[in-house]
Short mmCIF file of N, CA and C in Angstrom, two decimals:
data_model
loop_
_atom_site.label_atom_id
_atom_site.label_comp_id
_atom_site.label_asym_id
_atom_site.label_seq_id
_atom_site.Cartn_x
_atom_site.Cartn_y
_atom_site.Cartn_z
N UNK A 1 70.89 64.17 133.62
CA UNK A 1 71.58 65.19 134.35
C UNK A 1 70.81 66.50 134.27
N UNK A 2 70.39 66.81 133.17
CA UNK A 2 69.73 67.87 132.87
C UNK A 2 68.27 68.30 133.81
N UNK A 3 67.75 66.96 133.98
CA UNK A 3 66.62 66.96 134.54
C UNK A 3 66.32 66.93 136.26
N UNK A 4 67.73 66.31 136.69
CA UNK A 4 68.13 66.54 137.88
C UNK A 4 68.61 67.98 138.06
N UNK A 5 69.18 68.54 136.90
CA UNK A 5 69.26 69.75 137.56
C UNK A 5 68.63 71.11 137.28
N UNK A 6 67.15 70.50 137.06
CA UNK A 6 65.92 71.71 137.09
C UNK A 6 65.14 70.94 137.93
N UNK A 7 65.05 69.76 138.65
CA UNK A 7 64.59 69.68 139.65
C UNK A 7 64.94 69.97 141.02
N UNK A 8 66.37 70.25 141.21
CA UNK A 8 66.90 70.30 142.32
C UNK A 8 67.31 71.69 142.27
N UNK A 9 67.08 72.64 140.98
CA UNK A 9 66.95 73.86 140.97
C UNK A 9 68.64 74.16 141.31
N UNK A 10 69.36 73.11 140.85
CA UNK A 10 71.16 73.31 140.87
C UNK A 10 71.78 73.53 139.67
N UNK A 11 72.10 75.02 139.46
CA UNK A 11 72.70 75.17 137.84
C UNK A 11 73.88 75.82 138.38
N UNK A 12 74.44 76.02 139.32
CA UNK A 12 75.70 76.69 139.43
C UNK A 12 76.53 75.80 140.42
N UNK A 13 76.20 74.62 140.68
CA UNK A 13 77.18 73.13 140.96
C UNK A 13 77.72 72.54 139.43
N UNK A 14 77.92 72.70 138.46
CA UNK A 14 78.38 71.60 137.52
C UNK A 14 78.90 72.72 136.45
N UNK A 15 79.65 72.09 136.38
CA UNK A 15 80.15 72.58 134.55
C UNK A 15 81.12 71.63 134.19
N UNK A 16 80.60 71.49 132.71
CA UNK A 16 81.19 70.42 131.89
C UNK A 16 81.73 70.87 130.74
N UNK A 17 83.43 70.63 130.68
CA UNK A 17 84.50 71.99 130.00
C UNK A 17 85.24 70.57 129.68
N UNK A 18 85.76 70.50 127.79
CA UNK A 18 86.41 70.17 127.07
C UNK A 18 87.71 70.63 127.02
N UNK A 19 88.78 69.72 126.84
CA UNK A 19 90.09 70.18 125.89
C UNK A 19 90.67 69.40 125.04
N UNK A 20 91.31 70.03 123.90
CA UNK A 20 91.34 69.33 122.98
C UNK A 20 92.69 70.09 122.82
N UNK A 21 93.69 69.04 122.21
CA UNK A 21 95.05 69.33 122.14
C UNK A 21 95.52 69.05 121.00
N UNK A 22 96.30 69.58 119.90
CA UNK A 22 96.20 68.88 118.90
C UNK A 22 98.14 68.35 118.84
N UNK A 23 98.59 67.43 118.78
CA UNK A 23 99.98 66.91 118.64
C UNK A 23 100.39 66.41 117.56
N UNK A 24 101.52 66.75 117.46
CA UNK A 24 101.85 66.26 116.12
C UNK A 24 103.52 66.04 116.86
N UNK A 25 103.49 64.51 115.89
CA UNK A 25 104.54 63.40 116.25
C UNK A 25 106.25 64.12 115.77
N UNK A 26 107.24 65.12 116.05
CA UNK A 26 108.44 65.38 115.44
C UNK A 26 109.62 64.28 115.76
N UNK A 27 110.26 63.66 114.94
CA UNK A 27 111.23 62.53 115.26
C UNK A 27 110.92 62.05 116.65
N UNK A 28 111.32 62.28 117.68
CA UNK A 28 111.37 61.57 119.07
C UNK A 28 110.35 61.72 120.03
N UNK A 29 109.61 63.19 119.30
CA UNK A 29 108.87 63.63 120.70
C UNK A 29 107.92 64.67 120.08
N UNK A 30 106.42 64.85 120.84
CA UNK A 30 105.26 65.08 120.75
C UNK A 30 105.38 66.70 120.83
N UNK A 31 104.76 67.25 119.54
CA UNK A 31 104.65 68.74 119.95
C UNK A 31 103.29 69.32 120.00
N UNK A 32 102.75 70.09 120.66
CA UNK A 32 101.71 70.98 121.01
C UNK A 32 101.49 71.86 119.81
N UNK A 33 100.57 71.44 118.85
CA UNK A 33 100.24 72.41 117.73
C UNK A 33 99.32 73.73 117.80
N UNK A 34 98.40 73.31 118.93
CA UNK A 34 97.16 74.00 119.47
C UNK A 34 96.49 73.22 120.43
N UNK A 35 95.84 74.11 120.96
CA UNK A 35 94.71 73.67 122.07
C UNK A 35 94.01 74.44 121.60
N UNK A 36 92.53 73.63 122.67
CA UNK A 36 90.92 74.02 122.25
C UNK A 36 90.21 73.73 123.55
N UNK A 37 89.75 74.72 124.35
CA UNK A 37 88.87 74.28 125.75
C UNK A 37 87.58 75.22 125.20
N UNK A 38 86.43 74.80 125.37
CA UNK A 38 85.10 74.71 125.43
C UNK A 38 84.25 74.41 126.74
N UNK A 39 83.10 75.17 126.65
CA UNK A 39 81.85 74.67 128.23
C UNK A 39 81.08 73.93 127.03
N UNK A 40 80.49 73.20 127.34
CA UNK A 40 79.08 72.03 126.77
C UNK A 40 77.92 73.09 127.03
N UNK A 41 77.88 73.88 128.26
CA UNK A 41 77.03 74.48 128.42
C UNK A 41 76.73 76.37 127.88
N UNK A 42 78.27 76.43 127.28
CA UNK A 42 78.01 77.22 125.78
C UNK A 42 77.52 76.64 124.52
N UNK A 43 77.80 75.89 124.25
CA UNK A 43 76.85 75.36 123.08
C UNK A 43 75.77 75.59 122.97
N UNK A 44 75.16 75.01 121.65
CA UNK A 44 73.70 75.61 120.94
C UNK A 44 73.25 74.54 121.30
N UNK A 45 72.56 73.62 122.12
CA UNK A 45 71.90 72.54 122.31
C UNK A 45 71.67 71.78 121.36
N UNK A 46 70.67 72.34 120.39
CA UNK A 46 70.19 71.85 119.07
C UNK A 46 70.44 71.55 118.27
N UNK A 47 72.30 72.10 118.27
CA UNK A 47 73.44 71.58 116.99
C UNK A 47 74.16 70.46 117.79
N UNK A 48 73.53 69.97 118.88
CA UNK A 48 74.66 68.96 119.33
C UNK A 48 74.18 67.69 118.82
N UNK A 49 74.87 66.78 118.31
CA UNK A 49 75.32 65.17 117.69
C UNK A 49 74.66 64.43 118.84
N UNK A 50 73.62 63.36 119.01
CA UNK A 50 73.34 62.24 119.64
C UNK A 50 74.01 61.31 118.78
N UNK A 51 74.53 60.21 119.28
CA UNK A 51 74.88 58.76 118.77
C UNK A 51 74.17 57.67 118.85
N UNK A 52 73.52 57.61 118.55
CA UNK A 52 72.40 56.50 119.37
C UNK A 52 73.10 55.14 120.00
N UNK A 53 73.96 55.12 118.73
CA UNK A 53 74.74 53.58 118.68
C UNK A 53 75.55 53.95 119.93
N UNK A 54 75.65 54.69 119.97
CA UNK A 54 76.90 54.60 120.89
C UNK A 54 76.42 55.03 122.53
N UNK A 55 75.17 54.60 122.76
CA UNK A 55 75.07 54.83 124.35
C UNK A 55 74.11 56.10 124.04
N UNK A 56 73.85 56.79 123.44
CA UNK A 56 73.29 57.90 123.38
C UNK A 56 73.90 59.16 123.49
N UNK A 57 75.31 58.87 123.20
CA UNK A 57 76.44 60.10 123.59
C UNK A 57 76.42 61.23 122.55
N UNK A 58 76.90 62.42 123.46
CA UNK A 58 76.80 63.18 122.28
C UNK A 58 78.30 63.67 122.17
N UNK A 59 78.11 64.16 120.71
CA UNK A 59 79.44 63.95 120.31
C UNK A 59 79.90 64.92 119.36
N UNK A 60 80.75 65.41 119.16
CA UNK A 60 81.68 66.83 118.51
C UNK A 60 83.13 66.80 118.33
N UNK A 61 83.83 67.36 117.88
CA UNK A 61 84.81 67.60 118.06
C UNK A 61 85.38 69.00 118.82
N UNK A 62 85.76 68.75 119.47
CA UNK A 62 86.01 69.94 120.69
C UNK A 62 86.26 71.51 119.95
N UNK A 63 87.40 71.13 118.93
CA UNK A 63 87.76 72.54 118.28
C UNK A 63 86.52 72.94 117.70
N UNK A 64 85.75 72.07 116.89
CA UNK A 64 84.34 72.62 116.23
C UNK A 64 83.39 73.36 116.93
N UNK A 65 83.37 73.17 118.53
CA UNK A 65 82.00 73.23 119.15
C UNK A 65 81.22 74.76 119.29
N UNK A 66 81.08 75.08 118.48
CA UNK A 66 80.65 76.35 118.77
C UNK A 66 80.22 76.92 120.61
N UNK A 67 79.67 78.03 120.79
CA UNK A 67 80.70 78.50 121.85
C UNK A 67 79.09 80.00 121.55
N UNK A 68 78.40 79.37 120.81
CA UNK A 68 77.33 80.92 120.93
C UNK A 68 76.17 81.08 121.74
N UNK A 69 75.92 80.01 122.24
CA UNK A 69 74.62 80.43 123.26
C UNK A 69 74.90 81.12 124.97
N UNK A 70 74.74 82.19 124.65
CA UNK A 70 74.04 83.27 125.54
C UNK A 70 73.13 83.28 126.67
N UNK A 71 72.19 81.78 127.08
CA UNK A 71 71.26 82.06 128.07
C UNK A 71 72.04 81.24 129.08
N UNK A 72 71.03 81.32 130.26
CA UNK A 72 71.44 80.58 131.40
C UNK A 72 71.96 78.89 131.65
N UNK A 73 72.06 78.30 132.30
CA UNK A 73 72.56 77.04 132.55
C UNK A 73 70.87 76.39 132.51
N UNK A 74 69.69 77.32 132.89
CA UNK A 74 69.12 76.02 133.17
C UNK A 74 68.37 76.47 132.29
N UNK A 75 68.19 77.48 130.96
CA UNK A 75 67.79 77.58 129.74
C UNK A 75 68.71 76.68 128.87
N UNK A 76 69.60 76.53 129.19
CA UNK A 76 70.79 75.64 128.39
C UNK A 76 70.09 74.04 128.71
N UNK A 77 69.49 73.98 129.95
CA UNK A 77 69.17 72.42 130.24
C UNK A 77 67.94 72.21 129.65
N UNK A 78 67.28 73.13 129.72
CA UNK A 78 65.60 72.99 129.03
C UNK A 78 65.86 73.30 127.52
N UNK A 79 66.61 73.56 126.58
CA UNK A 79 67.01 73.97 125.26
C UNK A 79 66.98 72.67 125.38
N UNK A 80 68.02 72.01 126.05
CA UNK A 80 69.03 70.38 125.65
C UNK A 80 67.66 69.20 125.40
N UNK A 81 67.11 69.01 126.49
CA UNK A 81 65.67 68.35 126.95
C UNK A 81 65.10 68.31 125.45
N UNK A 82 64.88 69.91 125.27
CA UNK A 82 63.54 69.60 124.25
C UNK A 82 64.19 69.30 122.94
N UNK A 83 65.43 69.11 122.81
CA UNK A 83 66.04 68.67 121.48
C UNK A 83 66.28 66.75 121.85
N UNK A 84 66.70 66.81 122.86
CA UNK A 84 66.76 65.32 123.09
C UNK A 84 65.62 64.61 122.84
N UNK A 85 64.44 64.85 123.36
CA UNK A 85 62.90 64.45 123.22
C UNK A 85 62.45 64.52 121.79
N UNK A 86 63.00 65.28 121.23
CA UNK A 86 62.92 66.00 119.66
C UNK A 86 63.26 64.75 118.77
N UNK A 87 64.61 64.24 119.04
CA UNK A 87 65.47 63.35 118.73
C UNK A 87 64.92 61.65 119.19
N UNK A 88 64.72 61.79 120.39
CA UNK A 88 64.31 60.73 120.99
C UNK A 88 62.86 60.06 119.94
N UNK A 89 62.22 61.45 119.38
CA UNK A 89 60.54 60.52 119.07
C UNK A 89 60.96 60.58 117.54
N UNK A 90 61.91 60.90 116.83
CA UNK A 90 62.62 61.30 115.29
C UNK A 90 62.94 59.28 115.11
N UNK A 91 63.98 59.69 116.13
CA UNK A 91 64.88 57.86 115.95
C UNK A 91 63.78 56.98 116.39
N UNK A 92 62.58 57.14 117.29
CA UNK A 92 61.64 56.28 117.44
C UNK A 92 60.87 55.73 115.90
N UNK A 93 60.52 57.22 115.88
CA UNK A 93 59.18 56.62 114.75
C UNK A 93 60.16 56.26 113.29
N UNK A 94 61.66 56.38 112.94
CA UNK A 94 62.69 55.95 111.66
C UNK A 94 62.66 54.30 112.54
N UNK A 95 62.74 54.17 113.33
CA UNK A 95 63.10 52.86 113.40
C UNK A 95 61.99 51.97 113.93
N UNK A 96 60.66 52.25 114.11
CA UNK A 96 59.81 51.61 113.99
C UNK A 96 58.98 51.59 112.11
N UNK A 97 59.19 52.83 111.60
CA UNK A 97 59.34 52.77 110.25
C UNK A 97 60.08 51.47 109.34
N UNK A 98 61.02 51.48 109.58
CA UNK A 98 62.42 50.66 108.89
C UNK A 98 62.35 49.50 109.30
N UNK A 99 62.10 49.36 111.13
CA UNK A 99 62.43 47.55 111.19
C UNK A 99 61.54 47.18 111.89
N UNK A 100 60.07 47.84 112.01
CA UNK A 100 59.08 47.12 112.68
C UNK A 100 58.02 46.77 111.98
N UNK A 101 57.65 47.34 110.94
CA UNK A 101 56.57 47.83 110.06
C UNK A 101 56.79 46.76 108.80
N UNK A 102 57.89 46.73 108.24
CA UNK A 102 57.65 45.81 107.82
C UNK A 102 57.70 44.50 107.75
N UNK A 103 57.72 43.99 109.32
CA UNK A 103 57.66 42.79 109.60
C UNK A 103 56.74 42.13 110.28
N UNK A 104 55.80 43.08 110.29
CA UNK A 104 54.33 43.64 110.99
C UNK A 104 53.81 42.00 110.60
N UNK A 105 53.70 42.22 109.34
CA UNK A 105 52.54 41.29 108.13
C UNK A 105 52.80 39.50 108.78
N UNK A 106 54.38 39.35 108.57
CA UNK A 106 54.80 37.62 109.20
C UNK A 106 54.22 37.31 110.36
N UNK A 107 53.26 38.28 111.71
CA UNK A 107 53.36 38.05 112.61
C UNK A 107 52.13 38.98 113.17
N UNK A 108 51.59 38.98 112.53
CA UNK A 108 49.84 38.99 112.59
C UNK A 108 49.19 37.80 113.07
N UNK A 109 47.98 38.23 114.02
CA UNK A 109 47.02 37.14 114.08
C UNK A 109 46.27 36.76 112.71
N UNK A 110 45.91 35.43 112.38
CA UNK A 110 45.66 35.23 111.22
C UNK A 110 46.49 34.90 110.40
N UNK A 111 47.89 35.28 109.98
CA UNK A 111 48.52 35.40 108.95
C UNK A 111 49.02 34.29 108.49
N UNK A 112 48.97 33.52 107.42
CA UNK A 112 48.92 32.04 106.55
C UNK A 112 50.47 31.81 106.49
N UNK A 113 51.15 32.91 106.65
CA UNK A 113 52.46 32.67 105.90
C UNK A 113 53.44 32.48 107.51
#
C-alpha cells in the first residue's frame, strides 16, 4: 500500500483510523468503560509490531499506539518502507541463521552422511 502510494503520488485518498472500546460485562448488559480512536498514519513507523506468523500484520493495541509523528503521509510511507525492509532482511538473515545453516552440512555435494 505504501508503495502504491508514492507511486501514484496519492497521500490524501486513504486514512487508516482505529477504535478501540473497552466493555466490561455488568449483570445483563455491556458497559462502555472507554474508547480509543487512533490514525496508523500518526504513528512512529519504527515502533510498529510486524507478525511474521501472522501474514505479516502489524499489530498494537489501539489504546497503546502512540499518536507522535509529525511528518507527512508520504514521509509516514517512506519511514514505514524503510523499517519494513529493515525487518524484512533482520527475519531473513535469523532464519536462514537458525533453520538453514545448520542443515547446510546433510545436503552438500559430497557429503557421506
Amino acid at each position: 500500500m505504501c508503495a502504491i502510494m508514492i507511486d501514484n503520488k496519492e497521500f490524501d485518498k486513504l486514512s487508516i483510523n482505529y477504535f478501540e472500546i473497552d466493555w466490561l460485562l455488568e449483570k445483563d448488559k455491556l458497559i462502555c468503560k472507554d474508547a480509543h480512536f487512533v490514525s496508523l498514519f500518526k504513528s512512529i513507523p519504527e515502533n510498529l509490531y510486524i507478525n511474521w506468523a501472522a501474514a505479516m500484520q502489524i499489530q498494537f493495541h489501539v489504546c497503546n499506539l502512540n499518536q507522535d509523528f509529525k511528518g507527512t503521509i508520504k514521509e509516514w510511507a517512506k519511514n514505514y518502507l524503510k523499517h519494513f525492509v529493515a525487518q524484512v532482511y533482520r527475519r531473513s538473515n535469523y532464519m536462514i541463521e537458525k533453520y538453514a545453516k545448520p542443515f547446510e552440512k546433510y545436503i552438500k555435494r559430497g557429503s557421506k552422511n
